[in-house]
GROMACS .gro file of C-alpha atoms in nm:
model
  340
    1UNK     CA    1   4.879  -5.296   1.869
    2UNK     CA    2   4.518  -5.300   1.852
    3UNK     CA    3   4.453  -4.927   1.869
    4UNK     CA    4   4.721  -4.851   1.613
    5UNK     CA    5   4.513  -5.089   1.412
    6UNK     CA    6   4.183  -4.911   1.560
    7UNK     CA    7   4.379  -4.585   1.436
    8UNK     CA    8   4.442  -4.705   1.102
    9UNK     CA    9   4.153  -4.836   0.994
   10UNK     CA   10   3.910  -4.551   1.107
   11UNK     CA   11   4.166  -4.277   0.929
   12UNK     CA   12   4.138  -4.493   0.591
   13UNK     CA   13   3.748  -4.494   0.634
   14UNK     CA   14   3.722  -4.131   0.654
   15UNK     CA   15   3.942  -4.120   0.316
   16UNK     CA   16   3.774  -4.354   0.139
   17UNK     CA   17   3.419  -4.204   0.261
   18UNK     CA   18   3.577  -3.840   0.139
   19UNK     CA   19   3.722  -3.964  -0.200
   20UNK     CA   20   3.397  -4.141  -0.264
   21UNK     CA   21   3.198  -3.800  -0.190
   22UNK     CA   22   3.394  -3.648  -0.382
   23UNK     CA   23   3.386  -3.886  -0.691
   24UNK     CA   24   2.986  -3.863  -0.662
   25UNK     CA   25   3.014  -3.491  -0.652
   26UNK     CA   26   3.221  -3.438  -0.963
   27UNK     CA   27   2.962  -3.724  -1.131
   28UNK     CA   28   2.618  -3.536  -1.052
   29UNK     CA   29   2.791  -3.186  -1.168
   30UNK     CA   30   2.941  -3.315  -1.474
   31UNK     CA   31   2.603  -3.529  -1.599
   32UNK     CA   32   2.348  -3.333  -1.453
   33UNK     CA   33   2.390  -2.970  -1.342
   34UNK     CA   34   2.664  -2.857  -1.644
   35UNK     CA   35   2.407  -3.044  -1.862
   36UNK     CA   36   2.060  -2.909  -1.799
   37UNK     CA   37   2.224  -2.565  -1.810
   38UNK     CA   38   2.429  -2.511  -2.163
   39UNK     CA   39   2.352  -2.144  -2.143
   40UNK     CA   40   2.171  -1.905  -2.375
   41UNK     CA   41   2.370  -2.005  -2.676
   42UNK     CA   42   2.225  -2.295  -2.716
   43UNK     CA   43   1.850  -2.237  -2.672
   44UNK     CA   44   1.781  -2.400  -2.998
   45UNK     CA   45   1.633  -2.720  -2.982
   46UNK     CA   46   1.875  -2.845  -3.331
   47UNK     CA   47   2.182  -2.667  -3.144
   48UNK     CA   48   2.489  -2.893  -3.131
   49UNK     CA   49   2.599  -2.774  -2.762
   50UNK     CA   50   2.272  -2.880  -2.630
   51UNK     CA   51   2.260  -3.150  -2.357
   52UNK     CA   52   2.367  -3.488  -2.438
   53UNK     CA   53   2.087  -3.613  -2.190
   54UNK     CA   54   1.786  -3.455  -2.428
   55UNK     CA   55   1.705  -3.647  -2.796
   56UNK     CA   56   1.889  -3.455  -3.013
   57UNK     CA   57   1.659  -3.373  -3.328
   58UNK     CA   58   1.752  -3.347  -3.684
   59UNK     CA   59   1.922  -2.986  -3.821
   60UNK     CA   60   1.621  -2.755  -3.939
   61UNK     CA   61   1.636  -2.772  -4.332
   62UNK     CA   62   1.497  -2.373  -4.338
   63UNK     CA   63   1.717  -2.073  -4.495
   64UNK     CA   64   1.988  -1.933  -4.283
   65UNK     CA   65   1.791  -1.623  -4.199
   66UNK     CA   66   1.483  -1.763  -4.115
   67UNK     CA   67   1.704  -2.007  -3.909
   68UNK     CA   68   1.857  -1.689  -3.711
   69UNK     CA   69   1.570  -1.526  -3.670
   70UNK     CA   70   1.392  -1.823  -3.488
   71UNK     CA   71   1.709  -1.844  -3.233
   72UNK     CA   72   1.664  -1.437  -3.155
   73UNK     CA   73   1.249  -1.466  -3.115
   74UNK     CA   74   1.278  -1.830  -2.901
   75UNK     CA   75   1.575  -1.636  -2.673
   76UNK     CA   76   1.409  -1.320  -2.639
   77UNK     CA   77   1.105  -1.513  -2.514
   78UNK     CA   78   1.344  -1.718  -2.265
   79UNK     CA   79   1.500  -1.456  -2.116
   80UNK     CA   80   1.311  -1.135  -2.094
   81UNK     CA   81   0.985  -1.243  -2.006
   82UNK     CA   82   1.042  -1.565  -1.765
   83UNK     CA   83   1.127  -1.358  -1.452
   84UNK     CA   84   0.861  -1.149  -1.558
   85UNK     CA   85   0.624  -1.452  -1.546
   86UNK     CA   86   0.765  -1.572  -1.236
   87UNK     CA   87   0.659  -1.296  -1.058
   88UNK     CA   88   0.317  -1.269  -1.152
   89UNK     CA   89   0.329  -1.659  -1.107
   90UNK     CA   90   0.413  -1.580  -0.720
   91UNK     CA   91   0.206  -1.264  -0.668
   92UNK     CA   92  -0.119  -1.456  -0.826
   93UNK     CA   93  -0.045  -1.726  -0.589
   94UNK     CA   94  -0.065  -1.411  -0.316
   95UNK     CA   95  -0.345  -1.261  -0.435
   96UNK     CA   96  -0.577  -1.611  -0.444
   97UNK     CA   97  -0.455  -1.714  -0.112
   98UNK     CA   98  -0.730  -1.701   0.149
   99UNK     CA   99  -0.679  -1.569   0.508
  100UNK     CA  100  -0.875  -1.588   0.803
  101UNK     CA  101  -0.861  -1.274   0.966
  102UNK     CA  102  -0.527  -1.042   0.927
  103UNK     CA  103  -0.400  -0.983   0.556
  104UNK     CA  104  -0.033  -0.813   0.662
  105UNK     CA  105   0.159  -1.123   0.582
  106UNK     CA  106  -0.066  -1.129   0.231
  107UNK     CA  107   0.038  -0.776   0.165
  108UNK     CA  108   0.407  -0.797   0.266
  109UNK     CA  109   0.486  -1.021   0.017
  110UNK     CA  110   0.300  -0.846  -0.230
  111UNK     CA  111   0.485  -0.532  -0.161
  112UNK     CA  112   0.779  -0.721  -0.194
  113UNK     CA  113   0.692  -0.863  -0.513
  114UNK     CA  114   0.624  -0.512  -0.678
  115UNK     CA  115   0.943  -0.334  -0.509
  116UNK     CA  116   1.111  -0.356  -0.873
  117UNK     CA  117   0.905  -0.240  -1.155
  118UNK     CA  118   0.700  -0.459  -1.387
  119UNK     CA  119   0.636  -0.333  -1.749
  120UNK     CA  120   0.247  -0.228  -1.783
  121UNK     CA  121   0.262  -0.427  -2.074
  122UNK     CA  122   0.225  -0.704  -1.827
  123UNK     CA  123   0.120  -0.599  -1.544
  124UNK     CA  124  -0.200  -0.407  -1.660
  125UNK     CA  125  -0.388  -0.675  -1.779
  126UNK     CA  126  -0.284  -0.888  -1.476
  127UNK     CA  127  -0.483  -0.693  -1.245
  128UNK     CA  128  -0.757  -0.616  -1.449
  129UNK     CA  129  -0.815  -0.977  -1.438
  130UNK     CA  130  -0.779  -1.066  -1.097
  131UNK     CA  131  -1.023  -0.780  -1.000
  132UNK     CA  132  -1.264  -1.032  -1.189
  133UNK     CA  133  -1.196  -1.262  -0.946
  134UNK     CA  134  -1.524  -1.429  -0.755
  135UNK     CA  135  -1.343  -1.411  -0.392
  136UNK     CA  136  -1.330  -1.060  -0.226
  137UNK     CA  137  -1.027  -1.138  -0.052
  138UNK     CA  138  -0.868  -1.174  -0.364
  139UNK     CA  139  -1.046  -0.843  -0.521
  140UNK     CA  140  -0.928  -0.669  -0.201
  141UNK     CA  141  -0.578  -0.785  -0.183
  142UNK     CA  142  -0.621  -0.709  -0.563
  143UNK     CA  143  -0.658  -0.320  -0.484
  144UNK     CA  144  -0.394  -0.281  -0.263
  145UNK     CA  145  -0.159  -0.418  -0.512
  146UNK     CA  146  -0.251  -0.130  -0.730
  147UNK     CA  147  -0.226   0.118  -0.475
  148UNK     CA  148   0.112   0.035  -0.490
  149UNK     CA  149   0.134   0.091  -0.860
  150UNK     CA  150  -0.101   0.359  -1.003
  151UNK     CA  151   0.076   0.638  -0.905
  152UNK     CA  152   0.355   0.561  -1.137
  153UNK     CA  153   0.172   0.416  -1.399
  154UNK     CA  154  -0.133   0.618  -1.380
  155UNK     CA  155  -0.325   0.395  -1.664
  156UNK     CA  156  -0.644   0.498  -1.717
  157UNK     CA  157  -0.795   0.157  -1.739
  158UNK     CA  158  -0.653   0.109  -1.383
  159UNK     CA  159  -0.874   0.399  -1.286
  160UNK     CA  160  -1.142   0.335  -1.466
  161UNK     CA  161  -1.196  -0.008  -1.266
  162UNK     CA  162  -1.094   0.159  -0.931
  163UNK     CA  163  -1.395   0.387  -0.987
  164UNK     CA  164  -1.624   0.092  -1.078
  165UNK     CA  165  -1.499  -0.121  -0.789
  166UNK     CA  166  -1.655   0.156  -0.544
  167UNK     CA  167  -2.007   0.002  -0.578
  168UNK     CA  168  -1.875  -0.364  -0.490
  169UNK     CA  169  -2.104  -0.640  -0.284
  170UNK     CA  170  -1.819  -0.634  -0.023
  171UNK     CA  171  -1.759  -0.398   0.219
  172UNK     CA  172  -1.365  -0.423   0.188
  173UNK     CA  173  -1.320  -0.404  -0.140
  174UNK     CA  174  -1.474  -0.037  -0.132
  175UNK     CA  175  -1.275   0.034   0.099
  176UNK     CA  176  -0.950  -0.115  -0.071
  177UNK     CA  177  -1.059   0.102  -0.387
  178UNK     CA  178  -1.112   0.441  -0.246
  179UNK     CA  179  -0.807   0.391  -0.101
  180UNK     CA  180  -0.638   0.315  -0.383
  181UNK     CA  181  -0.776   0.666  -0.533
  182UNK     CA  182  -0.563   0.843  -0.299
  183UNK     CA  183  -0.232   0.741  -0.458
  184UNK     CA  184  -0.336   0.857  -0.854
  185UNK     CA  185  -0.316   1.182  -0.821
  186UNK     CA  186  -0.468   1.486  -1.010
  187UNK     CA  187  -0.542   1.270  -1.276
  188UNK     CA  188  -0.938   1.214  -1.320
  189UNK     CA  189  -0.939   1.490  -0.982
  190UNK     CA  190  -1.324   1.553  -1.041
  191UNK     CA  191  -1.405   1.215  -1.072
  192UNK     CA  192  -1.266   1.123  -0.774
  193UNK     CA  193  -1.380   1.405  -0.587
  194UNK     CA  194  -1.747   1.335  -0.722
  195UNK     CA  195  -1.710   0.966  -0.614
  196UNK     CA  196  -1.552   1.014  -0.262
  197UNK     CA  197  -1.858   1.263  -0.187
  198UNK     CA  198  -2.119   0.978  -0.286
  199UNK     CA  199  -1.911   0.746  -0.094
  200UNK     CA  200  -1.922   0.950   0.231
  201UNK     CA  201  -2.311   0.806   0.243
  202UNK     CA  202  -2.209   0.435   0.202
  203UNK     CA  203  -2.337   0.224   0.529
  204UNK     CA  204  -1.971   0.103   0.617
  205UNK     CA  205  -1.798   0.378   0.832
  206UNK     CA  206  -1.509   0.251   0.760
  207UNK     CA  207  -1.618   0.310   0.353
  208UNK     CA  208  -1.698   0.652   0.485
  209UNK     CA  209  -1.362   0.720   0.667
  210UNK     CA  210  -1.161   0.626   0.318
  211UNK     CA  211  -1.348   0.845   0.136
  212UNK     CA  212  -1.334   1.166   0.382
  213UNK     CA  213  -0.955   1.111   0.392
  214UNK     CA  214  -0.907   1.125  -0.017
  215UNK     CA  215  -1.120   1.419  -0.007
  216UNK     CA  216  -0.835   1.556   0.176
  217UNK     CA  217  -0.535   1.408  -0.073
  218UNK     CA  218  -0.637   1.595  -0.363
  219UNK     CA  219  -0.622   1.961  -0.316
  220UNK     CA  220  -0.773   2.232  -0.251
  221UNK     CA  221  -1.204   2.195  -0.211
  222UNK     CA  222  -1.460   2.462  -0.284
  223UNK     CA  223  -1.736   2.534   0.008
  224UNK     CA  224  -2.022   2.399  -0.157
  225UNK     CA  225  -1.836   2.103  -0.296
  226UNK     CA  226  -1.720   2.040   0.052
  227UNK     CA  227  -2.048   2.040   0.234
  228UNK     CA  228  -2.055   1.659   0.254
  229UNK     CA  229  -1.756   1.676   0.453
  230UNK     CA  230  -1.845   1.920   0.708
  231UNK     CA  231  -2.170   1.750   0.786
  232UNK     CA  232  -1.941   1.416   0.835
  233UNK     CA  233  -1.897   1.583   1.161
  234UNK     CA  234  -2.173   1.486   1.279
  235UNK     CA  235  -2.139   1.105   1.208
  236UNK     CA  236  -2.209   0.834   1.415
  237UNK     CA  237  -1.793   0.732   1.473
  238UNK     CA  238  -1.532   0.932   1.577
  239UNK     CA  239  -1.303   0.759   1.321
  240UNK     CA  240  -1.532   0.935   1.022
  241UNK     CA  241  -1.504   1.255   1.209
  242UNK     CA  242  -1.135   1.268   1.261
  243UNK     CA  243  -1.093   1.197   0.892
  244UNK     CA  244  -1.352   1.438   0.795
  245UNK     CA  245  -1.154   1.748   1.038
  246UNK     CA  246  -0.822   1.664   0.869
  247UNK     CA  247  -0.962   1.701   0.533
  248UNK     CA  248  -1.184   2.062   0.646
  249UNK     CA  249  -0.834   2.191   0.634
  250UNK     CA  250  -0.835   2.207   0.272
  251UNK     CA  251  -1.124   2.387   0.210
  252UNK     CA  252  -1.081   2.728   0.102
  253UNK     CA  253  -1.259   2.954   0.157
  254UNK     CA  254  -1.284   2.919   0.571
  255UNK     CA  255  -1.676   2.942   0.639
  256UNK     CA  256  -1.811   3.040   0.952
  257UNK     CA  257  -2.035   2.737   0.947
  258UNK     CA  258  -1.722   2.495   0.915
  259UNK     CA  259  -1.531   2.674   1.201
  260UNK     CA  260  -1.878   2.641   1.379
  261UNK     CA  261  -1.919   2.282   1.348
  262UNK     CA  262  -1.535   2.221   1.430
  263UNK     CA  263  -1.617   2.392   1.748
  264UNK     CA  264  -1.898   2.132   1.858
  265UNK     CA  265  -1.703   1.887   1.806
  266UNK     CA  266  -1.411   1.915   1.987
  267UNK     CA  267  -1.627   1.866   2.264
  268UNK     CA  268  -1.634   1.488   2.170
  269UNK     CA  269  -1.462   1.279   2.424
  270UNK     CA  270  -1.226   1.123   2.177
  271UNK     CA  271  -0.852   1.243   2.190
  272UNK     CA  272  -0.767   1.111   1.836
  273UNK     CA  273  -1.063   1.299   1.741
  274UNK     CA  274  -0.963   1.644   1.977
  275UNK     CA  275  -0.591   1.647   1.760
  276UNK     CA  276  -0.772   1.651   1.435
  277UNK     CA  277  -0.975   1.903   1.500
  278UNK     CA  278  -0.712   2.114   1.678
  279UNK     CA  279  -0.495   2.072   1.384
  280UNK     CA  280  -0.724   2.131   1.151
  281UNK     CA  281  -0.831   2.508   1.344
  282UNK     CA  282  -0.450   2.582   1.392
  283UNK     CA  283  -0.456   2.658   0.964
  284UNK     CA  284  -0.791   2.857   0.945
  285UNK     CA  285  -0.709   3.172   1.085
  286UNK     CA  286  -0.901   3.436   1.310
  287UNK     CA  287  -1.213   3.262   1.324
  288UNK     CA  288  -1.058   2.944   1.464
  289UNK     CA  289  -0.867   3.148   1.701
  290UNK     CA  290  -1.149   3.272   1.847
  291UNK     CA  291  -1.317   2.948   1.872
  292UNK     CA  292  -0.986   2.796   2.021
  293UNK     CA  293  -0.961   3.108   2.309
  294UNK     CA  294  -1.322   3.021   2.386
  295UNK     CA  295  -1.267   2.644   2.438
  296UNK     CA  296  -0.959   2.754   2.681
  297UNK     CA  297  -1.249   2.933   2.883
  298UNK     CA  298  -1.445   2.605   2.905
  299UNK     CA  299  -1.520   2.343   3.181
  300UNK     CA  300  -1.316   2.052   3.038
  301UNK     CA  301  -0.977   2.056   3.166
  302UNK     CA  302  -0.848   1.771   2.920
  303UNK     CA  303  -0.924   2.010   2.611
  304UNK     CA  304  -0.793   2.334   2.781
  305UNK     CA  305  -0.482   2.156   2.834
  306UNK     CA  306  -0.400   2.078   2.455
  307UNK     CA  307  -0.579   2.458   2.325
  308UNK     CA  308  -0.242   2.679   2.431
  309UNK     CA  309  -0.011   2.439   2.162
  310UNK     CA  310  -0.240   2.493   1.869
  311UNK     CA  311  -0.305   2.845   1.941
  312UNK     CA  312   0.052   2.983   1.869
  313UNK     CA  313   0.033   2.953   1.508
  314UNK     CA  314  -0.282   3.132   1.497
  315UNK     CA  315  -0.123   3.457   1.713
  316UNK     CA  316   0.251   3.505   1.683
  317UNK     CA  317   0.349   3.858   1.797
  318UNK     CA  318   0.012   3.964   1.879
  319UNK     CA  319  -0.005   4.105   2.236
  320UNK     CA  320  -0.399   4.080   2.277
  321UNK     CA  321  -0.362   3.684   2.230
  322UNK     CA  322  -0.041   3.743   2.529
  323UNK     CA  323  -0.279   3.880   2.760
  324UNK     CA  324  -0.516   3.610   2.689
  325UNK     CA  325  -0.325   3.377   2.771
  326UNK     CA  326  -0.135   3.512   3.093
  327UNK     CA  327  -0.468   3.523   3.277
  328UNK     CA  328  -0.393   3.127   3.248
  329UNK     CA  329  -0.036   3.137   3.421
  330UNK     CA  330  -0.221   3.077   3.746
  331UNK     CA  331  -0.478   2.839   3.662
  332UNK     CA  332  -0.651   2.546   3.878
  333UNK     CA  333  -0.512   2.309   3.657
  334UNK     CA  334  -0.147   2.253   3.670
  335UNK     CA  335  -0.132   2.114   3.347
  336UNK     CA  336  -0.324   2.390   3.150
  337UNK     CA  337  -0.048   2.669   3.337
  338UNK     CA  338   0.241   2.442   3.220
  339UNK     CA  339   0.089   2.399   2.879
  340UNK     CA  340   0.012   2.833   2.880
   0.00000   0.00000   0.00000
């Protein structure tokens, strides 16, 4: 008898507990949820269908049509432009949020943020005034979120700023902005050009590695406008050279001097630096293919061993370049036989 009681009263606990959750549910939806949402119809602060929870006011005493008119101005403000403002709400929060050393979480959700498009209406002035901004996290964080942008809006006051931002205080926020160059285009192209060549002199090498790689994003490049470049060879990192040899490959006409200077430094022991280069001779012709033969014939056996690769676009169905290379078939190295 006692458990069936037991039984009994612990099954009519659960149903009260349920029909009293229940009760409190249907309470805080009718009162508060249904309430502080009427819908768009009743934006108006005098509309009858507002919530019973607010002070209603007293019915505006204006004409009809200046009555209307208020309702379509105060709704188009409500809806069009709040997610709008939400947005730049969150990505300003991004933007003026310091980090210590790595900025990838920064620009994930800043990348996020823009994957739908933003009017430039909006959007424009937003950045212009967060590049005013006194942090340079925030100015450099602010130049990647143009990156993002400027190719498809390709405003000139974006451009303008990104050209001005070159000759910041902080060494990352030149950066930032020459990168952000690459993505406009050929709009402004002699600007940029012109401004990526001064930059190749800055005193950051990462500076100068941004700038030698836009020189190579927008187009073709005369010889004497390209003489900058080709003397980047000689820079003090391998990281500004690499840059600088993937770029070369855009300079037209090929110059003995370039090919030349290609040449010395292949001898670099750097392979990031050794692919570049190759690359870069593999699109330049006869005179890079007989600067590739005679860095087979060298002494370095790690650079003979990636030279038979690049040298088949340079000498398809030529039989002088076959007999080269056989004399290779049987070579000390293993690898450099393979590779032939």
């Amino acid at each position: 008898n006692l458990m069936t009681k037991n039984n009994s009263l612990r099954s009519f606990s659960i149903i009260f507990v349920a029909f009293v959750s229940a009760l409190v549910g249907w309470l805080w939806k009718g009162l508060f949820i249904e309430s502080y949402h009427p819908g768009p119809q009743c934006l108006h602060a005098n509309s009858p269908l507002r919530s019973p929870l607010r002070r209603r006011t007293r019915p505006s005493l204006a004409p009809r049509s200046t009555h209307v008119t208020a309702v379509k101005r105060r709704h188009h403000s409500r809806t069009v432009p709040v997610p709008i403002k939400k947005r730049l709400s969150a990505l300003s929060t991004w933007l003026t949020r310091p980090y210590k050393k790595h900025s990838a979480q920064h620009k994930s959700a800043i990348q996020f943020l823009l994957i739908s498009p933003i009017s430039s209406e909006y959007l424009v002035p937003f950045w212009l005034q967060h590049l005013k901004n006194n942090s340079w996290q925030t100015r450099q964080l602010t130049t990647y979120g143009i990156s993002l942008v400027v190719g498809v809006l390709q405003e000139t006051t974006l451009i303008q700023s990104l050209l001005v931002l070159v000759k910041d205080k902080a060494w990352q926020v030149r950066a930032g902005a020459i990168r952000a160059l690459r993505r406009v285009g050929k709009k402004q192209r002699e600007k940029i050009i012109r401004t990526a060549l001064q930059m190749l002199k800055d005193q950051q090498w990462q500076v100068r590695a941004e700038a030698a790689n836009v020189l190579g994003e927008v187009g073709e490049l005369s010889l004497v406008k390209a003489s900058p470049l080709w003397q980047a060879l000689n820079d003090s990192q391998w990281q500004v050279k690499a840059a600088a040899a993937l770029s070369l490959a855009h300079v037209r006409p090929t110059s003995k001097v370039v090919v030349k200077a290609l040449e010395e430094a292949l001898f670099v022991q750097e392979p990031s630096l050794r692919y570049a280069i190759l690359k870069t001779l593999s699109t330049m012709g006869d005179m890079a293919r007989l600067a590739l033969i005679r860095a087979l014939q060298s002494n370095d056996d790690s650079l003979r061993r990636l030279v038979p690769h690049y040298l088949v676009p340079l000498g398809k169905h030529d039989t002088t370049l076959v007999e080269i290379l056989s004399k290779f078939l049987r070579d000390r190295d293993v690898q450099v036989a393979i590779a032939t």
